[in-house]
Every structure is written in C-alpha cells, then in structure tokens.
Coordinates of C-alpha atoms in Angstrom, one line a residue:
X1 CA 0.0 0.0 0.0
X2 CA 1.3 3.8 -0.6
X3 CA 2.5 5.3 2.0
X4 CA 0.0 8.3 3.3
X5 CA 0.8 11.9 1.4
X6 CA 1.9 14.4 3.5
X7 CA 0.9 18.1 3.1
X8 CA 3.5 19.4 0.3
X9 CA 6.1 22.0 1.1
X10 CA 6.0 24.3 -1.9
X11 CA 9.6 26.4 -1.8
X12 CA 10.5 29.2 -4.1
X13 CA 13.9 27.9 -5.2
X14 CA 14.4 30.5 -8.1
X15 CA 13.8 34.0 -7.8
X16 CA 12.2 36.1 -5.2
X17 CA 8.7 37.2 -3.8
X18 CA 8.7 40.3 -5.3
X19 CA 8.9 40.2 -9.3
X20 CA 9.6 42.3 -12.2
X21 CA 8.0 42.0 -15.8
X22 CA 9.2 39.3 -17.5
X23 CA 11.0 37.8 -14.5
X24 CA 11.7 33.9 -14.1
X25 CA 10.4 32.1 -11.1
X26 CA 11.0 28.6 -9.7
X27 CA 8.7 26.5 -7.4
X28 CA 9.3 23.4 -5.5
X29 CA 6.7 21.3 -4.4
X30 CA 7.8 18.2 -2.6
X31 CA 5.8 15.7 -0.3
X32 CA 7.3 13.8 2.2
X33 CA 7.0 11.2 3.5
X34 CA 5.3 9.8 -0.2
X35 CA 5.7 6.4 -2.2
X36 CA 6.2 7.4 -5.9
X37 CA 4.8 7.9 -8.3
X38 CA 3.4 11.4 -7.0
X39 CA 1.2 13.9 -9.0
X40 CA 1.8 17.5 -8.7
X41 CA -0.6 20.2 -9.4
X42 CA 0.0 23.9 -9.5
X43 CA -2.3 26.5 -8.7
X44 CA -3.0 30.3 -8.9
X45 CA -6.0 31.2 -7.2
X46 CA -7.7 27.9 -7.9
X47 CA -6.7 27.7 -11.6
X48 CA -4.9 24.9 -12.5
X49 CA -1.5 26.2 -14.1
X50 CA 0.7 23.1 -14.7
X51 CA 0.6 19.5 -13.5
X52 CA 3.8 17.2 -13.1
X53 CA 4.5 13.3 -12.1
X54 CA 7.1 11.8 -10.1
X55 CA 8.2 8.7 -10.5
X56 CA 10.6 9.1 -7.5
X57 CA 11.3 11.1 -4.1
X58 CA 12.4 14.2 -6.2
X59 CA 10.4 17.4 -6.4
X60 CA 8.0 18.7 -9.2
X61 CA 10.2 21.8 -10.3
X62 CA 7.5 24.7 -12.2
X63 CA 9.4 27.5 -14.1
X64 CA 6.9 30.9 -14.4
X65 CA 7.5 33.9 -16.4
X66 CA 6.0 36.9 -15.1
X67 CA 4.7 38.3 -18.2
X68 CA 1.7 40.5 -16.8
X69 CA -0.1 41.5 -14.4
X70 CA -2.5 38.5 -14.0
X71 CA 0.7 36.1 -13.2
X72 CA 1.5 37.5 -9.7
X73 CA -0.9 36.4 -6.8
X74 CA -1.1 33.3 -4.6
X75 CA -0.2 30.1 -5.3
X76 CA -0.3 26.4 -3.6
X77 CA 0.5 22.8 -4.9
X78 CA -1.1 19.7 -4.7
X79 CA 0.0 16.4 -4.4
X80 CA -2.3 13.2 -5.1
X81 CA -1.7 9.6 -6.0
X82 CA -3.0 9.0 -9.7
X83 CA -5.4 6.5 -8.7
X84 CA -6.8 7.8 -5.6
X85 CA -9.7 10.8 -4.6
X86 CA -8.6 13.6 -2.6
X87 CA -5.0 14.8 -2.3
X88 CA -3.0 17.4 0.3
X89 CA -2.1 20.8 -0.4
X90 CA 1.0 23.2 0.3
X91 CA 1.3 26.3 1.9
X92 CA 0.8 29.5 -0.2
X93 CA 3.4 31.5 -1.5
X94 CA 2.3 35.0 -2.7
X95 CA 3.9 37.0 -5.5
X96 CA 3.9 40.8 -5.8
X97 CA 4.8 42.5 -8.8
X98 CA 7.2 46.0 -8.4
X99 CA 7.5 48.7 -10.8
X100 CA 9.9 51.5 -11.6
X101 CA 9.4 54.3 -10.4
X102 CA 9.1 57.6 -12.5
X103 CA 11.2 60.8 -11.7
X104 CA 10.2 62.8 -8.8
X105 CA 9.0 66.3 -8.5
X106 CA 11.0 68.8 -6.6
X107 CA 8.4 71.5 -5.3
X108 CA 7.9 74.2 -2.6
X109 CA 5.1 76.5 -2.0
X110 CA 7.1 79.5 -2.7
X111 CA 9.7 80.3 -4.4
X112 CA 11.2 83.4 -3.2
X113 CA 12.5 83.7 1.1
X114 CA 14.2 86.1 3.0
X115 CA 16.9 85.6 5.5
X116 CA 15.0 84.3 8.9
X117 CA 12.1 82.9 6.8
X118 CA 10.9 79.2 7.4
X119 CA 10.5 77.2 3.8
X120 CA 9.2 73.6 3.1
X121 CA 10.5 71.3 -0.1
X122 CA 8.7 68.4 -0.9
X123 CA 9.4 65.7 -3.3
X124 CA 7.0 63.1 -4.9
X125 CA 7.4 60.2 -7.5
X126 CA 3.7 59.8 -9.0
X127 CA 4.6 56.1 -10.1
X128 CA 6.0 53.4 -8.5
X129 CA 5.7 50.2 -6.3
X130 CA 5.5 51.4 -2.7
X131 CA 7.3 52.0 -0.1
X132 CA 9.3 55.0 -1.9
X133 CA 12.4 56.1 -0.2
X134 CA 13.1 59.9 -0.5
X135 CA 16.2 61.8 0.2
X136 CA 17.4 65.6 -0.3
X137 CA 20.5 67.2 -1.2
X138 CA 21.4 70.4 -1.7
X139 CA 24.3 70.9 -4.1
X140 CA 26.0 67.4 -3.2
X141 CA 25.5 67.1 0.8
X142 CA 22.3 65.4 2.0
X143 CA 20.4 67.6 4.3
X144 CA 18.0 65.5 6.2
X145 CA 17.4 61.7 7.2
X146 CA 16.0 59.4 4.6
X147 CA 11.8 59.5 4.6
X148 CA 10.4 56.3 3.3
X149 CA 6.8 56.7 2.2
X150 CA 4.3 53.7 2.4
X151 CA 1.5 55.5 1.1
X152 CA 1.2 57.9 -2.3
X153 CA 2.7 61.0 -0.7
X154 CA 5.4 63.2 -0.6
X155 CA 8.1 63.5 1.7
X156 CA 8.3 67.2 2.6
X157 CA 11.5 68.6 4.6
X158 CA 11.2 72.1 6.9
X159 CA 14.5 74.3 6.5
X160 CA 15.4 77.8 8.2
X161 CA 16.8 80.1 5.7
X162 CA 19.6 81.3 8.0
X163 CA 22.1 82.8 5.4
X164 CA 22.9 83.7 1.4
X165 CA 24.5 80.0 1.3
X166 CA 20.7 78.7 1.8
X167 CA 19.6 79.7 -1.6
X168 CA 22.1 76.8 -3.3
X169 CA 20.7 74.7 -5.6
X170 CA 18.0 71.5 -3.7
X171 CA 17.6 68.2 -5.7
X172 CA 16.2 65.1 -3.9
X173 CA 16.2 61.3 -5.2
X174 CA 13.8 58.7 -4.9
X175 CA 14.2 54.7 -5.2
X176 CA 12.1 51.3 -4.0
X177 CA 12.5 48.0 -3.8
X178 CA 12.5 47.7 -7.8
X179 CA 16.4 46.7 -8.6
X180 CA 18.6 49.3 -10.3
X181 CA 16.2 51.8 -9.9
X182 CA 17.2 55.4 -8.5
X183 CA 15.8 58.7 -9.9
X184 CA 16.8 62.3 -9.3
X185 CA 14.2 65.0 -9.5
X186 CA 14.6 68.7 -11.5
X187 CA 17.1 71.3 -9.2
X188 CA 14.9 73.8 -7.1
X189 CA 16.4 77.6 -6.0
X190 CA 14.8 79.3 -3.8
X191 CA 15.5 83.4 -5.0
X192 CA 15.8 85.8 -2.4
X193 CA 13.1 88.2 -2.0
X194 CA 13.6 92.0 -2.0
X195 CA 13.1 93.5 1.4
X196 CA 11.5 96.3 1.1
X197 CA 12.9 100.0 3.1
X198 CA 11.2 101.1 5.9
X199 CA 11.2 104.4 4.9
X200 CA 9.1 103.4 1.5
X201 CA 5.8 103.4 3.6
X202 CA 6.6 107.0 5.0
X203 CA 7.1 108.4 1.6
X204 CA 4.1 107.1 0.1
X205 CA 1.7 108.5 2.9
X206 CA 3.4 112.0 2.4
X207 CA 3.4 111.0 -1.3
X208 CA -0.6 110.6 -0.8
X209 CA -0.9 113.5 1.4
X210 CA 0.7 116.5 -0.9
X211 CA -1.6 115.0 -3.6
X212 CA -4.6 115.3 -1.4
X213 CA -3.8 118.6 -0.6
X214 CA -2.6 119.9 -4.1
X215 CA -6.9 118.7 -5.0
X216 CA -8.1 120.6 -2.2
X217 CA -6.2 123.5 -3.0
X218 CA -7.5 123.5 -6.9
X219 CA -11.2 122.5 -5.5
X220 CA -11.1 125.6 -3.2
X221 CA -10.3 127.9 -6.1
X222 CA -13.7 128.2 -7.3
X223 CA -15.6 128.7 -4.2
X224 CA -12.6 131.6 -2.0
X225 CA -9.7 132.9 -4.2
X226 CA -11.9 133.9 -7.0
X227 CA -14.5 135.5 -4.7
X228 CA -11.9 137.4 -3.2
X229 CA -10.4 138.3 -6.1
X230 CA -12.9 139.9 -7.3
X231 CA -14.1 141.9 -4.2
X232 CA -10.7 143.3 -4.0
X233 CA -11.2 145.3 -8.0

C-alpha cells in the first residue's frame, strides 16, 4: 500500500517574492514522507497552471515567467496519487509585482524667502511600487534623514533660511525595492526676495498727502480765491 501523502512544502527555489516584468520564477513542491509515483498540481488562485509526475522522491520543479499583471498572486500545490480521490495541499506562496518608479518632483510653495524665513521642499514620484524612499540634497551634501513613504505622498522637509548660502541649488532622489532603480528629481532655487525699506511706507503717505492737498487747494479755487479776487477790484 502507498505510503499516506503528507501536506506538500512548496519552496520558491528561483527568484524572489517580489517580481519584475518578465521575471523567471522557480517553485518546488515536494511531499514527504510519499511512495512514488506522485502527482503535482500547480495552482493560482484555484486555476490549474501546470501539473507534473514523479516517478521518484524528487520534487516537481515549475518554471513561471511573469509576463503580466495576471501572473502575480497566490499560489499552492497539490499532491495526489494518480489513482486515488482527494489529495493534500502546500502552503501559499504569494507573489507581488514592483514597478519602476518615475522621476520625482522637486516643489515648494514659494519660491522666493528672505533671511529668517521658514520654507518647506517636498518631493514626490507619482509612479512606482510602494514604499518610496526619499532623500534631499542640496548641491551634493544630503540635508536630512532618509523619509520612506508607504503611502502615495510626498516626503516634505522644513529648512530655516539662515544665510545667502541657503539659496544653493536642492535636488532630492527617490528609489524602491524595484532593482537598479534610483531617480533624481529637477534642481529647485529658492531666489531671495527684496526686502523692502522702511522708509518706503513714510514716503508714500506724504506722497498721498501732498496729492490730497494739491486737489483741495484746486477744488477751493472756485468757491474763495476767485471771490476774493474779485471783491478786492
């Protein structure tokens, strides 16, 4: 009599968890303790994707190409004798496709600070697997702790514009788990804004004034100097 099938171990022996397009995957499914000949089945989600037989104690080896979306997911394994109902399955392994992400945006609210003024730079890669890990630079020195995002966000940075060196040139980069894949965003210069005197808002109001007086002066001609003119022939 065969020996009772255990629950199959189903091993990824090839590859890794987390795929790229058109990525090769290997699975092992192996049950032991089993007297041969064994049937594998492979599944994704409940679909039947390949099926294998074993006429010894070696594994059923399944090669995948991850050609498109519908190819990442869960899958399990089966083993069965040919002649018999039922069967055991595996545990699941579950595959997650990554994707490049695209360059990232280098933005702030304002463009133009002052000396003493508080700024915020944020940067944000609209595609791309999550997490995204951000980092900023400004010229080549990095100027604050790396912020990994786990949602679709940016990473924004508060800086104290303390002196003239402050309005250098700010990039920031952005990179995930997809392999080979770091992007840098456009540069970003803050300009400094003119400051203006304090004796500008003095000489407008006395600006304003001598205008207003100059119009009361020609409105009053009418109605005094003429009058008086005229009672003085």
């Amino acid at each position: 009599f065969p020996e009772m099938l255990s629950n199959p171990k189903l091993v990824l022996v090839q590859g890794t968890l987390n795929v790229v397009m058109k990525q090769n995957v290997t699975l092992s499914c192996l049950s032991e303790p089993g007297s041969p000949p064994v049937r594998y089945t492979l599944f994704k989600h409940n679909q039947q994707v390949s099926a294998l037989n074993r006429s010894d104690l070696s594994p059923a080896l399944f090669t995948l190409t991850i050609s498109s979306a519908s190819d990442v997911g869960e899958y399990k394994c089966k083993a069965e004798y040919n002649n018999s109902s039922g069967g055991k399955y595996s545990n699941s392994l579950n595959f997650t496709l990554i994707e490049p992400i695209s360059k990232p945006v280098l933005s702030s609210p304002t463009s133009e600070a002052k000396k003493g003024q508080n700024v915020t730079l944020s940067c944000f890669s609209e595609n791309g697997s999550l997490p995204i890990t951000y980092l900023f630079f400004k010229g080549t020195q990095t100027i604050s702790p790396q912020k990994t995002m786990q949602k679709r966000e940016a990473a924004v940075i508060f800086l104290f514009i303390d002196s003239l060196s402050d309005f250098g040139t700010y990039k920031c980069k952005a990179s995930n788990s997809f392999p080979n894949n770091t992007k840098y965003s456009n540069a970003f210069n803050f300009t400094l804004a003119e400051e203006r005197s304090h004796s500008q808002p003095l000489i407008i109001s006395l600006g304003l004034i001598l205008l207003l007086l100059i119009i009361g002066f020609a409105l009053a001609i009418p109605f005094f100097v003429i009058p008086l003119y005229k009672a003085s022939e």
